[in-house]
Amino acid sequence: MKMKPTIDLYLEYCMSKQLRPKSMHAYEQGLKLFTVWLEEELEITEVEDIRDAAIRKYILDLQVRGKYTACSNKKSQKTNYPHHRTDYGQKISNTTINNYVRYIRGFFAWLMDMEYLEKNPMKRIKLLPHQRTGKEYLEDTEIRALLGVMDRERFAEYRDLLIFMILFDCGTRLGETLSIEMDQIDLMSRTITLPADKTKGRKERTVFFSQKTAKE
């Protein structure tokens, strides 16, 4: 089985599961990047020819090479100019590499479920260890300064002010915040109900906001 058409079948399967567009794009890019590497480095184009040694070599290559030094679509390099990025060539984090490994693992798990393969080359492939770094945070004075510079007389700035206030109060993600509709807001109880189809974990949840935000 050729890699490229088989990946297309897998992506159709993922689409049937109603995966989010962002997830679909990540799977597609990750698997196509792997396909290009197999063909260029090992001259492998058939799914059945992929062994765990090839996958380990790919993971090692990801650890050695820098960001944006490889591309699944050569034409995009002529328009996106990846070498102009400030982080071009910098080390790829273990977290990012583990994501690539998960895309490949899901692909081979599907191949096994469909009985296209007899052995899963991902069976003994482990994720790389990684340590989460702490996020930078804003002090209270910085938050007040940020909110204070926005001009309430200008619609765009007043809108952004309210977005920031919801983010700070509710701890919602930016995408969740921007998707909020009026019928999700209860000013009496000062709550916002986030529907399952708008949250990352696809679970409905209710968040609370302050009296000050309610007034705005």
mmCIF file of C-alpha atoms in Angstrom:
data_model
loop_
_atom_site.group_PDB
_atom_site.id
_atom_site.type_symbol
_atom_site.label_atom_id
_atom_site.label_comp_id
_atom_site.label_asym_id
_atom_site.label_seq_id
_atom_site.Cartn_x
_atom_site.Cartn_y
_atom_site.Cartn_z
ATOM 1 C CA MET A 1 0.000 0.000 0.000
ATOM 2 C CA LYS A 2 1.339 3.387 -1.003
ATOM 3 C CA MET A 3 1.717 5.838 1.876
ATOM 4 C CA LYS A 4 0.073 8.873 0.284
ATOM 5 C CA PRO A 5 -3.281 7.322 -0.758
ATOM 6 C CA THR A 6 -3.416 5.351 2.495
ATOM 7 C CA ILE A 7 -3.002 8.571 4.500
ATOM 8 C CA ASP A 8 -5.842 10.081 2.484
ATOM 9 C CA LEU A 9 -8.056 7.148 3.526
ATOM 10 C CA TYR A 10 -7.037 7.638 7.146
ATOM 11 C CA LEU A 11 -7.863 11.344 6.989
ATOM 12 C CA GLU A 12 -11.299 10.494 5.597
ATOM 13 C CA TYR A 13 -11.768 8.213 8.599
ATOM 14 C CA CYS A 14 -10.712 11.034 10.935
ATOM 15 C CA MET A 15 -13.139 13.374 9.220
ATOM 16 C CA SER A 16 -15.959 10.864 9.753
ATOM 17 C CA LYS A 17 -15.214 11.080 13.489
ATOM 18 C CA GLN A 18 -15.853 14.838 13.236
ATOM 19 C CA LEU A 19 -12.415 15.883 14.409
ATOM 20 C CA ARG A 20 -11.877 19.614 14.598
ATOM 21 C CA PRO A 21 -10.359 21.314 11.517
ATOM 22 C CA LYS A 22 -7.275 22.256 13.555
ATOM 23 C CA SER A 23 -6.727 18.610 14.535
ATOM 24 C CA MET A 24 -7.294 17.451 10.958
ATOM 25 C CA HIS A 25 -4.711 19.940 9.695
ATOM 26 C CA ALA A 26 -2.169 18.817 12.318
ATOM 27 C CA TYR A 27 -2.652 15.126 11.459
ATOM 28 C CA GLU A 28 -2.365 15.807 7.749
ATOM 29 C CA GLN A 29 0.774 17.940 8.024
ATOM 30 C CA GLY A 30 2.459 15.574 10.489
ATOM 31 C CA LEU A 31 1.822 12.447 8.431
ATOM 32 C CA LYS A 32 2.747 14.053 5.122
ATOM 33 C CA LEU A 33 6.002 15.319 6.627
ATOM 34 C CA PHE A 34 6.749 11.751 7.763
ATOM 35 C CA THR A 35 5.905 10.444 4.277
ATOM 36 C CA VAL A 36 8.251 12.893 2.561
ATOM 37 C CA TRP A 37 11.057 12.006 4.985
ATOM 38 C CA LEU A 38 10.611 8.256 4.405
ATOM 39 C CA GLU A 39 10.788 8.717 0.654
ATOM 40 C CA GLU A 40 13.746 11.104 0.625
ATOM 41 C CA GLU A 41 15.862 9.510 3.365
ATOM 42 C CA LEU A 42 15.045 5.782 3.136
ATOM 43 C CA GLU A 43 13.324 5.491 -0.250
ATOM 44 C CA ILE A 44 10.293 3.949 1.452
ATOM 45 C CA THR A 45 6.929 4.519 -0.197
ATOM 46 C CA GLU A 46 5.004 1.411 0.925
ATOM 47 C CA VAL A 47 3.300 1.168 4.314
ATOM 48 C CA GLU A 48 4.334 -2.469 4.694
ATOM 49 C CA ASP A 49 8.023 -1.545 4.431
ATOM 50 C CA ILE A 50 8.017 0.713 7.492
ATOM 51 C CA ARG A 51 9.770 -0.816 10.513
ATOM 52 C CA ASP A 52 10.296 0.483 14.028
ATOM 53 C CA ALA A 53 13.942 1.217 13.172
ATOM 54 C CA ALA A 54 12.802 3.683 10.492
ATOM 55 C CA ILE A 55 10.488 5.417 12.942
ATOM 56 C CA ARG A 56 13.244 5.680 15.559
ATOM 57 C CA LYS A 57 15.556 7.156 12.941
ATOM 58 C CA TYR A 58 12.873 9.704 12.067
ATOM 59 C CA ILE A 59 12.488 10.691 15.724
ATOM 60 C CA LEU A 60 16.270 11.092 16.010
ATOM 61 C CA ASP A 61 16.281 13.242 12.887
ATOM 62 C CA LEU A 62 13.599 15.469 14.409
ATOM 63 C CA GLN A 63 15.772 15.889 17.506
ATOM 64 C CA VAL A 64 18.826 16.855 15.451
ATOM 65 C CA ARG A 65 17.408 19.100 12.770
ATOM 66 C CA GLY A 66 15.949 22.527 13.478
ATOM 67 C CA LYS A 67 12.493 24.019 13.162
ATOM 68 C CA TYR A 68 11.078 24.580 9.668
ATOM 69 C CA THR A 69 14.079 22.978 7.965
ATOM 70 C CA ALA A 70 11.802 20.336 6.433
ATOM 71 C CA CYS A 71 8.487 20.786 4.665
ATOM 72 C CA SER A 72 5.764 18.443 3.403
ATOM 73 C CA ASN A 73 4.985 20.809 0.545
ATOM 74 C CA LYS A 74 8.016 22.172 -1.278
ATOM 75 C CA LYS A 75 5.947 24.803 -3.079
ATOM 76 C CA SER A 76 4.984 26.437 0.201
ATOM 77 C CA GLN A 77 8.642 27.156 0.957
ATOM 78 C CA LYS A 78 8.678 29.589 -1.967
ATOM 79 C CA THR A 79 5.770 31.595 -0.543
ATOM 80 C CA ASN A 80 6.103 31.202 3.244
ATOM 81 C CA TYR A 81 9.872 31.907 3.471
ATOM 82 C CA PRO A 82 10.434 29.761 6.593
ATOM 83 C CA HIS A 83 14.125 30.729 6.675
ATOM 84 C CA HIS A 84 13.061 34.306 7.481
ATOM 85 C CA ARG A 85 11.499 33.224 10.794
ATOM 86 C CA THR A 86 13.341 34.258 13.955
ATOM 87 C CA ASP A 87 13.128 30.680 15.308
ATOM 88 C CA TYR A 88 14.249 29.038 12.061
ATOM 89 C CA GLY A 89 16.673 26.204 12.789
ATOM 90 C CA GLN A 90 16.095 26.226 16.549
ATOM 91 C CA LYS A 91 15.711 22.946 18.425
ATOM 92 C CA ILE A 92 12.343 21.185 18.110
ATOM 93 C CA SER A 93 10.908 20.584 21.574
ATOM 94 C CA ASN A 94 10.201 17.084 22.847
ATOM 95 C CA THR A 95 6.557 18.093 23.220
ATOM 96 C CA THR A 96 6.319 18.858 19.495
ATOM 97 C CA ILE A 97 8.144 15.652 18.564
ATOM 98 C CA ASN A 98 5.777 13.669 20.790
ATOM 99 C CA ASN A 99 2.862 15.176 18.894
ATOM 100 C CA TYR A 100 4.368 13.894 15.633
ATOM 101 C CA VAL A 101 4.772 10.475 17.237
ATOM 102 C CA ARG A 102 1.108 10.495 18.314
ATOM 103 C CA TYR A 103 -0.018 11.281 14.750
ATOM 104 C CA ILE A 104 1.993 8.324 13.446
ATOM 105 C CA ARG A 105 0.771 6.084 16.271
ATOM 106 C CA GLY A 106 -2.856 6.892 15.491
ATOM 107 C CA PHE A 107 -2.263 6.151 11.821
ATOM 108 C CA PHE A 108 -0.791 2.719 12.498
ATOM 109 C CA ALA A 109 -3.444 1.905 15.096
ATOM 110 C CA TRP A 110 -6.054 2.536 12.387
ATOM 111 C CA LEU A 111 -4.117 0.325 9.946
ATOM 112 C CA MET A 112 -4.158 -2.481 12.516
ATOM 113 C CA ASP A 113 -7.875 -2.028 13.214
ATOM 114 C CA MET A 114 -8.572 -2.219 9.489
ATOM 115 C CA GLU A 115 -6.350 -5.334 9.276
ATOM 116 C CA TYR A 116 -4.159 -3.724 6.634
ATOM 117 C CA LEU A 117 -1.060 -4.742 8.624
ATOM 118 C CA GLU A 118 -0.106 -7.797 10.631
ATOM 119 C CA LYS A 119 2.425 -6.048 12.881
ATOM 120 C CA ASN A 120 2.407 -2.554 14.329
ATOM 121 C CA PRO A 121 5.867 -0.894 14.037
ATOM 122 C CA MET A 122 4.796 1.641 16.682
ATOM 123 C CA LYS A 123 4.318 -1.022 19.356
ATOM 124 C CA ARG A 124 7.683 -0.419 21.035
ATOM 125 C CA ILE A 125 8.046 3.279 20.240
ATOM 126 C CA LYS A 126 7.941 5.406 23.400
ATOM 127 C CA LEU A 127 7.311 9.097 23.805
ATOM 128 C CA LEU A 128 10.244 11.326 24.681
ATOM 129 C CA PRO A 129 10.483 12.672 28.240
ATOM 130 C CA HIS A 130 9.561 16.294 28.565
ATOM 131 C CA GLN A 131 9.286 18.863 31.290
ATOM 132 C CA ARG A 132 6.738 21.635 31.107
ATOM 133 C CA THR A 133 8.195 25.081 31.644
ATOM 134 C CA GLY A 134 6.339 27.577 33.760
ATOM 135 C CA LYS A 135 4.354 30.257 31.958
ATOM 136 C CA GLU A 136 5.117 33.915 32.470
ATOM 137 C CA TYR A 137 2.372 35.742 34.302
ATOM 138 C CA LEU A 138 1.229 39.321 34.737
ATOM 139 C CA GLU A 139 1.339 41.092 38.069
ATOM 140 C CA ASP A 140 -1.830 42.848 39.273
ATOM 141 C CA THR A 141 -0.290 46.224 38.470
ATOM 142 C CA GLU A 142 0.470 45.078 34.920
ATOM 143 C CA ILE A 143 -3.100 43.885 34.425
ATOM 144 C CA ARG A 144 -4.490 47.201 35.641
ATOM 145 C CA ALA A 145 -2.084 49.073 33.368
ATOM 146 C CA LEU A 146 -3.134 46.939 30.390
ATOM 147 C CA LEU A 147 -6.833 47.527 30.965
ATOM 148 C CA GLY A 148 -6.237 51.191 31.716
ATOM 149 C CA VAL A 149 -4.732 52.098 28.346
ATOM 150 C CA MET A 150 -7.820 51.041 26.368
ATOM 151 C CA ASP A 151 -10.040 53.852 25.151
ATOM 152 C CA ARG A 152 -13.711 53.185 25.920
ATOM 153 C CA GLU A 153 -14.691 55.781 23.320
ATOM 154 C CA ARG A 154 -13.359 53.565 20.542
ATOM 155 C CA PHE A 155 -15.435 50.491 19.731
ATOM 156 C CA ALA A 156 -12.508 48.178 18.925
ATOM 157 C CA GLU A 157 -10.656 49.041 22.138
ATOM 158 C CA TYR A 158 -13.787 48.767 24.285
ATOM 159 C CA ARG A 159 -14.460 45.374 22.715
ATOM 160 C CA ASP A 160 -10.907 44.226 23.437
ATOM 161 C CA LEU A 161 -11.199 45.517 26.995
ATOM 162 C CA LEU A 162 -14.212 43.304 27.581
ATOM 163 C CA ILE A 163 -12.460 40.320 25.994
ATOM 164 C CA PHE A 164 -9.533 40.761 28.382
ATOM 165 C CA MET A 165 -11.870 41.088 31.368
ATOM 166 C CA ILE A 166 -13.613 37.824 30.476
ATOM 167 C CA LEU A 167 -10.273 36.083 29.954
ATOM 168 C CA PHE A 168 -8.981 37.249 33.343
ATOM 169 C CA ASP A 169 -12.242 36.506 35.192
ATOM 170 C CA CYS A 170 -13.205 33.202 33.639
ATOM 171 C CA GLY A 171 -9.912 31.636 32.587
ATOM 172 C CA THR A 172 -11.423 30.813 29.200
ATOM 173 C CA ARG A 173 -9.327 30.198 26.119
ATOM 174 C CA LEU A 174 -9.244 32.946 23.506
ATOM 175 C CA GLY A 175 -11.155 30.868 20.955
ATOM 176 C CA GLU A 176 -13.822 30.033 23.525
ATOM 177 C CA THR A 177 -14.142 33.673 24.493
ATOM 178 C CA LEU A 178 -14.505 34.903 20.922
ATOM 179 C CA SER A 179 -17.208 32.303 20.225
ATOM 180 C CA ILE A 180 -19.477 33.451 23.097
ATOM 181 C CA GLU A 181 -23.016 34.352 22.021
ATOM 182 C CA MET A 182 -25.585 36.366 23.920
ATOM 183 C CA ASP A 183 -27.779 33.394 24.853
ATOM 184 C CA GLN A 184 -24.811 31.827 26.674
ATOM 185 C CA ILE A 185 -24.546 34.771 29.070
ATOM 186 C CA ASP A 186 -26.622 35.013 32.274
ATOM 187 C CA LEU A 187 -26.141 38.464 33.798
ATOM 188 C CA MET A 188 -28.278 37.643 36.838
ATOM 189 C CA SER A 189 -26.086 34.749 37.973
ATOM 190 C CA ARG A 190 -22.989 36.229 36.255
ATOM 191 C CA THR A 191 -22.237 33.015 34.396
ATOM 192 C CA ILE A 192 -21.315 32.017 30.868
ATOM 193 C CA THR A 193 -22.202 28.537 29.619
ATOM 194 C CA LEU A 194 -19.670 27.217 27.127
ATOM 195 C CA PRO A 195 -21.244 24.524 24.891
ATOM 196 C CA ALA A 196 -19.387 21.278 24.271
ATOM 197 C CA ASP A 197 -18.844 22.010 20.572
ATOM 198 C CA LYS A 198 -16.878 25.178 21.449
ATOM 199 C CA THR A 199 -14.560 23.792 24.159
ATOM 200 C CA LYS A 200 -11.265 21.996 23.648
ATOM 201 C CA GLY A 201 -12.274 18.906 25.610
ATOM 202 C CA ARG A 202 -15.753 18.860 24.067
ATOM 203 C CA LYS A 203 -17.366 19.118 27.490
ATOM 204 C CA GLU A 204 -19.886 21.783 28.407
ATOM 205 C CA ARG A 205 -18.857 23.935 31.341
ATOM 206 C CA THR A 206 -20.031 27.017 33.178
ATOM 207 C CA VAL A 207 -17.696 29.859 34.142
ATOM 208 C CA PHE A 208 -18.302 32.860 36.398
ATOM 209 C CA PHE A 209 -17.441 36.537 36.000
ATOM 210 C CA SER A 210 -17.252 39.481 38.378
ATOM 211 C CA GLN A 211 -19.755 42.242 39.053
ATOM 212 C CA LYS A 212 -17.413 44.702 37.377
ATOM 213 C CA THR A 213 -17.341 42.639 34.213
ATOM 214 C CA ALA A 214 -21.128 42.238 34.368
ATOM 215 C CA LYS A 215 -21.464 46.027 34.463
ATOM 216 C CA GLU A 216 -19.278 46.443 31.375
#
